[in-house]
Coordinates of N, CA and C and ligand atoms in Angstrom, one line a residue:
X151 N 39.9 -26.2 -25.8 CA 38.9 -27.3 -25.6 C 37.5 -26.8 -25.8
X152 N 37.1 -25.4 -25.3 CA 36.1 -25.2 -25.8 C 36.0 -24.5 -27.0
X153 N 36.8 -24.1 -28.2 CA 36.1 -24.7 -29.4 C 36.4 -25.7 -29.9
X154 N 36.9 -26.8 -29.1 CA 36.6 -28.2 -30.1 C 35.2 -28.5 -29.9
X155 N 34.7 -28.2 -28.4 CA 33.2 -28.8 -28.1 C 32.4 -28.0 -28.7
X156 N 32.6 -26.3 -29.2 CA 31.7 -25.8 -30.2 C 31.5 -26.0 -31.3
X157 N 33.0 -26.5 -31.5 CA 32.8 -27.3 -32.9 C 31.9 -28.2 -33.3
X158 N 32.4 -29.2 -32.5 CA 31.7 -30.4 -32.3 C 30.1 -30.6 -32.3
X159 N 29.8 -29.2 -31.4 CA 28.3 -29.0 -31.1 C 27.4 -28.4 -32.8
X160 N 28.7 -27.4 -33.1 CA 27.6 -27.1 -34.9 C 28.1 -28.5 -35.5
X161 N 29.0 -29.2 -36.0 CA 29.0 -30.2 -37.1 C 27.5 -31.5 -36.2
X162 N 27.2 -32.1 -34.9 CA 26.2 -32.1 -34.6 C 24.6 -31.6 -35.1
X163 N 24.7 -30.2 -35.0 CA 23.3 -30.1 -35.5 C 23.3 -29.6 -36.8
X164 N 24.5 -29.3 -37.3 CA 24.5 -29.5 -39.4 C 24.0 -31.1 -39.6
X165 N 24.6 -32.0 -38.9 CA 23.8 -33.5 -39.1 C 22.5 -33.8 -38.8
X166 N 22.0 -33.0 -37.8 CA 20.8 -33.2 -37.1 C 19.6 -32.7 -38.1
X167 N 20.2 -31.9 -38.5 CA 19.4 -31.3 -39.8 C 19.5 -30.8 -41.0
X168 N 20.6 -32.4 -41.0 CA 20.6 -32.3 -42.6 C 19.9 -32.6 -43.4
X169 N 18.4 -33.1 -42.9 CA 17.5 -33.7 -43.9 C 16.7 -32.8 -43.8
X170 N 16.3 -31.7 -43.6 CA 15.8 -30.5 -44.0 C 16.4 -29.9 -45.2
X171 N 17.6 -29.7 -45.6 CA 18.4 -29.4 -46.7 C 18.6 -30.3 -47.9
X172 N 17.4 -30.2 -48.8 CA 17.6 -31.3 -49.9 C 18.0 -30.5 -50.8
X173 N 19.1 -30.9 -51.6 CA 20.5 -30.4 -52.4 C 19.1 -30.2 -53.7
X174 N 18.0 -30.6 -54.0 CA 17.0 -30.2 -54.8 C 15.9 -29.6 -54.4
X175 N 14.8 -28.8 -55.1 CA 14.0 -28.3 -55.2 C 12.8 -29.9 -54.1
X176 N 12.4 -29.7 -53.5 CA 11.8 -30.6 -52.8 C 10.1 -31.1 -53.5
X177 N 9.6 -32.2 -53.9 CA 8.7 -32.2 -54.9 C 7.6 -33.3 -54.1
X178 N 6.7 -32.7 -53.5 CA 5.7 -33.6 -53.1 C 5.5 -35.1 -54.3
X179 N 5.2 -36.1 -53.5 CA 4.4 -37.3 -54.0 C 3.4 -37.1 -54.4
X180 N 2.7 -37.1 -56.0 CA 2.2 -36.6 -56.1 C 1.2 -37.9 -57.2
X181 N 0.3 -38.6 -57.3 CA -0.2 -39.5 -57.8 C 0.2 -39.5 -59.4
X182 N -0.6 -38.4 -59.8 CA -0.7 -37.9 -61.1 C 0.0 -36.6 -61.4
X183 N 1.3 -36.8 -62.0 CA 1.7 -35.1 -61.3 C 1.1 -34.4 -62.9
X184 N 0.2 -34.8 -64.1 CA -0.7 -34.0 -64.7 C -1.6 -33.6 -64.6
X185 N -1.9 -33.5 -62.5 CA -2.6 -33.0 -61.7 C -2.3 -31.6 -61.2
X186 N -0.8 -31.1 -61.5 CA 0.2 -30.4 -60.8 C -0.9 -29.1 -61.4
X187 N -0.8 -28.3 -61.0 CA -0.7 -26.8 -62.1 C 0.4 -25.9 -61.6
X188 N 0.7 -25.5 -63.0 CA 1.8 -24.7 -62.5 C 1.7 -23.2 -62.9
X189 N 2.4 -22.5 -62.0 CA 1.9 -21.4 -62.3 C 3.4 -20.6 -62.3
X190 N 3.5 -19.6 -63.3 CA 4.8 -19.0 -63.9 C 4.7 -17.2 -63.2
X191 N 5.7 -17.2 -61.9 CA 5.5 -16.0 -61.2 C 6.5 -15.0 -61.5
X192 N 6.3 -13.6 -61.8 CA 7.6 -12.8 -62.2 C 7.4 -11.6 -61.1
X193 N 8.6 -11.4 -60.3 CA 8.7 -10.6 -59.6 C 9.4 -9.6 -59.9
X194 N 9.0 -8.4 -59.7 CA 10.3 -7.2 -60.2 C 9.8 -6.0 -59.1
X195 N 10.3 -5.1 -59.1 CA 10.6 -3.8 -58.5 C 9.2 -3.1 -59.0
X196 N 8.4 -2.8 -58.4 CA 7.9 -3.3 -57.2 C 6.5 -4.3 -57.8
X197 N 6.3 -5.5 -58.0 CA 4.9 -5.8 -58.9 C 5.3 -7.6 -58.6
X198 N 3.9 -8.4 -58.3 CA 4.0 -9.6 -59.1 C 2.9 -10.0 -60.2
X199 N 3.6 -10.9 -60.8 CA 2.8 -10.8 -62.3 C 2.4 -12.6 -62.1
X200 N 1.3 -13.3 -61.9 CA 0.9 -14.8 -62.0 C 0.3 -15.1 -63.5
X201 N 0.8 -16.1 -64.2 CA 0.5 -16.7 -65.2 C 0.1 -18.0 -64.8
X202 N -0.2 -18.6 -65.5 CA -0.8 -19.9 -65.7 C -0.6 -20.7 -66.6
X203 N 0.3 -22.4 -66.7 CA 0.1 -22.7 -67.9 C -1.1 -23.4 -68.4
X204 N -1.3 -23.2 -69.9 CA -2.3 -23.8 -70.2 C -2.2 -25.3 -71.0
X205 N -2.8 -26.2 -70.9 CA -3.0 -27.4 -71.1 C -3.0 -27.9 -72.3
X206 N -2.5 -28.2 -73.4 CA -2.9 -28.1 -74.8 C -4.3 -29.6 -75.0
X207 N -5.3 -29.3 -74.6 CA -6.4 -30.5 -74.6 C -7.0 -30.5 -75.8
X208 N -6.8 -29.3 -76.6 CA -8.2 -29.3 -77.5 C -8.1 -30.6 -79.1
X209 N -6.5 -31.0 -78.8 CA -6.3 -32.2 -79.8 C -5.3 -31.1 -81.1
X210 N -5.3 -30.2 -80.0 CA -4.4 -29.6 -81.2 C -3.2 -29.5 -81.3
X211 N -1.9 -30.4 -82.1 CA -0.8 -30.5 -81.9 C 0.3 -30.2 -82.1
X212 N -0.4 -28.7 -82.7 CA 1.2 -27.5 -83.0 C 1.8 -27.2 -81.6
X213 N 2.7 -27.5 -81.6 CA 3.4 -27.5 -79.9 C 3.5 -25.7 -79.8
X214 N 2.9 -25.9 -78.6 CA 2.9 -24.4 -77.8 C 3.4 -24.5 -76.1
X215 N 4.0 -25.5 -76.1 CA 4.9 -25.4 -74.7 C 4.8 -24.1 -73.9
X216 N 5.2 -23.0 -74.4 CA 5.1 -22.4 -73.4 C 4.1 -21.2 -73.3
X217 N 3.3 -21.7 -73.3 CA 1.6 -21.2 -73.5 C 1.0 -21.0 -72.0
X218 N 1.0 -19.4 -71.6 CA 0.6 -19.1 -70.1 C -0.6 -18.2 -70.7
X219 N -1.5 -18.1 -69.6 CA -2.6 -17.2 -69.7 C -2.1 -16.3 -68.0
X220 N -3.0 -15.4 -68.5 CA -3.3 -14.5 -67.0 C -4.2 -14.8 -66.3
X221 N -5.1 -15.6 -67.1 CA -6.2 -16.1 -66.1 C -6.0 -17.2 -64.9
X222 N -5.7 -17.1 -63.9 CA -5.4 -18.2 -62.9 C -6.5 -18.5 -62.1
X223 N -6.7 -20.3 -62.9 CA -7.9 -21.1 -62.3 C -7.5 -22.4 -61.2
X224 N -7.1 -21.9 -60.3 CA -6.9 -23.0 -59.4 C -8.1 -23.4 -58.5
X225 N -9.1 -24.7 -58.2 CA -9.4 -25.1 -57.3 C -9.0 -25.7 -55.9
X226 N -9.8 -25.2 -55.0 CA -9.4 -26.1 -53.6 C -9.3 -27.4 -53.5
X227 N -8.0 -27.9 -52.9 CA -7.5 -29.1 -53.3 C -6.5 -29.6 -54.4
X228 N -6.6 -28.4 -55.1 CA -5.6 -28.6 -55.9 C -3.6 -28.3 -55.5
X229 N -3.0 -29.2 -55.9 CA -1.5 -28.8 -55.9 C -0.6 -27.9 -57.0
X230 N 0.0 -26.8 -56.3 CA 0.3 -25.8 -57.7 C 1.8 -25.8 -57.5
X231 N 2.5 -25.4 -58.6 CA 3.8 -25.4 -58.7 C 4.3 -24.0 -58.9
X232 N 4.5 -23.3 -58.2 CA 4.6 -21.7 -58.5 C 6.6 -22.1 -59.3
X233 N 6.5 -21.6 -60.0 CA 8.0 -20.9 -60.5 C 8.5 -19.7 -60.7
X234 N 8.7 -19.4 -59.5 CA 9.1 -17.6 -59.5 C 10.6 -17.0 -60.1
X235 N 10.8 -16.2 -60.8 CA 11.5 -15.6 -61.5 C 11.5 -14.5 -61.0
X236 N 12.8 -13.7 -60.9 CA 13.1 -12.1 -60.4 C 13.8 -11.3 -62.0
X237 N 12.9 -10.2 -61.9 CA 13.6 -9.7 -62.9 C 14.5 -8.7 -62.8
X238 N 15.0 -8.2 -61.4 CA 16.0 -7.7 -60.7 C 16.7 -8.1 -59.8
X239 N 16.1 -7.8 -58.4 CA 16.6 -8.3 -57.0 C 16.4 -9.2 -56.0
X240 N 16.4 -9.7 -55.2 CA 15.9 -10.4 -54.4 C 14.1 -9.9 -53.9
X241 N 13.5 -10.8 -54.3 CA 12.3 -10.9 -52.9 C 12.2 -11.9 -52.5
X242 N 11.0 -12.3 -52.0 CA 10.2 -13.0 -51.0 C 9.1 -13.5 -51.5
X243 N 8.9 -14.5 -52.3 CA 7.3 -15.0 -52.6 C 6.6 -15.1 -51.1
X244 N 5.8 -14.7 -50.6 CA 4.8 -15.2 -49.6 C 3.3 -14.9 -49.9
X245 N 2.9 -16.3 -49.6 CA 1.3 -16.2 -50.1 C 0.8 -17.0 -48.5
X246 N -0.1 -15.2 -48.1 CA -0.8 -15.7 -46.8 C -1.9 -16.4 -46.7
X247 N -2.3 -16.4 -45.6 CA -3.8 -17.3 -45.2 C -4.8 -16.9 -45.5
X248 N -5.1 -15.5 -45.9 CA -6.4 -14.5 -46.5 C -6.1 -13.8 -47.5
X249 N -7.2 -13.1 -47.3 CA -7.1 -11.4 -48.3 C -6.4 -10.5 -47.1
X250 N -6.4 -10.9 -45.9 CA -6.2 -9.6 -44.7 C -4.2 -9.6 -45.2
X251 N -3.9 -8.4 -45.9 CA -2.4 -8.5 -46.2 C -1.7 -8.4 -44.6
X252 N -1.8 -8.7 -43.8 CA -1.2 -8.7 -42.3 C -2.0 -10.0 -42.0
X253 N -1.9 -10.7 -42.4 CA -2.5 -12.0 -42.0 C -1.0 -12.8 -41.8
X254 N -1.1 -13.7 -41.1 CA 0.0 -15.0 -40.9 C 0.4 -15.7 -42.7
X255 N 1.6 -15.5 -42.8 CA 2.3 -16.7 -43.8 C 1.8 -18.0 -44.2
X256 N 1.5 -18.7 -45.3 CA 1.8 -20.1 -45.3 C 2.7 -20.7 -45.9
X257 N 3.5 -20.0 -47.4 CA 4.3 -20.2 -47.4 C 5.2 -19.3 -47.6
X258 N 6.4 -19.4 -48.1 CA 7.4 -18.2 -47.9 C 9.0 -19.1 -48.6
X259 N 9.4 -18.5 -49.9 CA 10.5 -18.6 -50.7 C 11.2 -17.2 -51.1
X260 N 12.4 -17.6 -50.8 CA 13.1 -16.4 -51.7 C 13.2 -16.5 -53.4
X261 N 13.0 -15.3 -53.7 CA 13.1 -15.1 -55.4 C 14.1 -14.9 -55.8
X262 N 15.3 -15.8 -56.1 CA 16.8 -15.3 -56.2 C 17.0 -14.9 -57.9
X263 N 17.2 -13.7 -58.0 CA 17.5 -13.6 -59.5 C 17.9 -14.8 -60.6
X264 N 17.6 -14.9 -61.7 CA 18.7 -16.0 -62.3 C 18.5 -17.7 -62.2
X265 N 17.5 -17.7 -61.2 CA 17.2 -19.0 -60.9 C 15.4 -19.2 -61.4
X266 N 15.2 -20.4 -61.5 CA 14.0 -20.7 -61.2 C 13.6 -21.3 -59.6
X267 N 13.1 -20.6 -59.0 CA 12.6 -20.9 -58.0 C 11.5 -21.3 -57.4
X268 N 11.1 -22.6 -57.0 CA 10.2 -23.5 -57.0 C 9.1 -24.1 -56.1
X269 N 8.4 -23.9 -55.2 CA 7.7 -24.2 -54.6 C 6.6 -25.2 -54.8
X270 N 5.8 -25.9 -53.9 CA 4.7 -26.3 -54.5 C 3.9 -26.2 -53.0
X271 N 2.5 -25.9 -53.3 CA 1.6 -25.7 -52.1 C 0.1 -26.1 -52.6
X272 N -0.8 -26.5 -51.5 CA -1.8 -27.4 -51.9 C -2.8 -26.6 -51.5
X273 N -3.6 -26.1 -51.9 CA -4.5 -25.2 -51.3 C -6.2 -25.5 -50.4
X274 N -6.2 -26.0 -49.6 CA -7.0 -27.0 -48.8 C -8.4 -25.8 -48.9
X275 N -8.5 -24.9 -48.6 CA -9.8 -23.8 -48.7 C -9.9 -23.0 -50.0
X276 N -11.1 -22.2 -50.6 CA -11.1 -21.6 -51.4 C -11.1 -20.3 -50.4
X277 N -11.2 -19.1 -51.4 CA -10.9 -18.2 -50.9 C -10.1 -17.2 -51.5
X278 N -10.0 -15.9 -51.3 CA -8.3 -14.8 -51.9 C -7.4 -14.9 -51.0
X279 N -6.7 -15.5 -51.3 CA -5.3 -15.3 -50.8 C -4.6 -14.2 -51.0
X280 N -3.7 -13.4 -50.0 CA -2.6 -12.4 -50.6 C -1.3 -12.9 -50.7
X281 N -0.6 -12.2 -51.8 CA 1.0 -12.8 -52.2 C 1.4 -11.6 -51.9
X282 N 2.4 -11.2 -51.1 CA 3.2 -10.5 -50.3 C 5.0 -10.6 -50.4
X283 N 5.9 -9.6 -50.8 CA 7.1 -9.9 -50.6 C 7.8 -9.8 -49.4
X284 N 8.6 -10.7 -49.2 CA 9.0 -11.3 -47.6 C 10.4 -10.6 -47.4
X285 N 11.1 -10.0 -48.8 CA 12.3 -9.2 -48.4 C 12.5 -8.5 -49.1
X286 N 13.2 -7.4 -48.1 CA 13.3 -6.1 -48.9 C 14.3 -5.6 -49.8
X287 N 13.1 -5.0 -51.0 CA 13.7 -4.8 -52.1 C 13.5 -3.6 -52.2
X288 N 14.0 -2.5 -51.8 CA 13.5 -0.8 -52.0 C 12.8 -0.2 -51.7
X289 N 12.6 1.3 -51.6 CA 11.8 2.0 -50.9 C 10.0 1.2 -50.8
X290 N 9.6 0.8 -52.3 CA 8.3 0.2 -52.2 C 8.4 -1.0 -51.7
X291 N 8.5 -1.8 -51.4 CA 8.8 -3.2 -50.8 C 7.6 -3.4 -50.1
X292 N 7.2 -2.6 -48.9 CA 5.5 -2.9 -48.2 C 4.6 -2.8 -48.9
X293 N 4.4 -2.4 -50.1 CA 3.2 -2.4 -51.3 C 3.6 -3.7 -52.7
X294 N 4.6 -4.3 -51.7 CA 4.6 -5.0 -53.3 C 3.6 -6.9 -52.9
X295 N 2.7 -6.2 -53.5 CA 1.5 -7.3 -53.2 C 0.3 -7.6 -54.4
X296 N 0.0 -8.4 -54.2 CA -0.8 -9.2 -55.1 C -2.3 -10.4 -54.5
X297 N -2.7 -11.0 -54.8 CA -3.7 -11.9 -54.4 C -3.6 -13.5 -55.6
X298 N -4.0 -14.1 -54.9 CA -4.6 -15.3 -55.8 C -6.2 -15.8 -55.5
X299 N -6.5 -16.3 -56.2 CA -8.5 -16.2 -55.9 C -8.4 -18.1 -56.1
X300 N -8.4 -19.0 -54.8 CA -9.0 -20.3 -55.2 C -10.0 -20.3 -55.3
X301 N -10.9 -21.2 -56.3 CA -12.6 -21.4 -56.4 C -12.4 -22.5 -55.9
X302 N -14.2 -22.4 -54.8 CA -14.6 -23.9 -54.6 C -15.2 -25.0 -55.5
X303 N -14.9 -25.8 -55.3 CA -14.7 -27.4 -56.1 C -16.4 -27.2 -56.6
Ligands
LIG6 CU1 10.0 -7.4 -53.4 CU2 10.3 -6.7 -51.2

């Protein structure tokens, strides 16, 4: 009897929270999503690399789809779409609240090899943020860090 009631008790909170578990990448409402920016993240042993795509505005219509710069221009306020790629092992995308690299998390995704992995986060302050990996991947794993720089509006 008592594991039918422990049973009972996990298929309970597998339902309780199953709507935390969306079988897709989860995608804010987003008015204009040609508001989105997205930004193309590569993680490897030990380094992250941020790209940015760029916008083809200038009326020029040789398709360049997949046209990233290094330069990453996000504003405060803005909504970004990180897509992180591993080029080996598992990490940890986390991009904290500062520059201070021991500062509190805001957000936090695993980089699973093989997948595109997807986030989106709104960045309310300008400021440098640090990007931080959240799991360990090898002896360097505490140095594998990075920043992002929001400008104010
Ligand atoms: Cu990458 Cu830890």
């Amino acid at each position: 009897y008592w594991g039918i009631f422990v049973a009972g008790l996990l298929i309970y909170m597998w339902l309780l929270g199953y709507q935390w578990m969306p079988p897709v990448a989860f995608q804010p409402a987003i008015e204009n999503p040609d508001e989105i920016k997205t930004i193309k993240v590569t993680a490897g042993q030990w380094f992250w690399t941020l790209e940015q795509e760029v916008r083809a505005d200038t009326g020029n219509n040789q398709s360049n789809n997949n046209n990233y710069s290094s330069q990453i221009t996000v504003n405060a306020g803005d909504t970004v779409k990180f897509v992180a790629r591993s080029q080996d092992v598992n990490h940890g995308f986390a991009i904290l609240s500062s520059s201070n690299s021991m500062d509190s998390p805001l957000i936090q995704m695993q980089v699973v090899p093989g997948y595109d992995n997807i986030v989106y986060y709104t960045f309310d302050k300008p400021g440098i943020y640090t990007i931080r990996c959240f799991e360990y991947c090898g002896w360097n794993h505490p140095y594998m860090l990075s920043q992002i720089t929001i400008e104010a509006v």
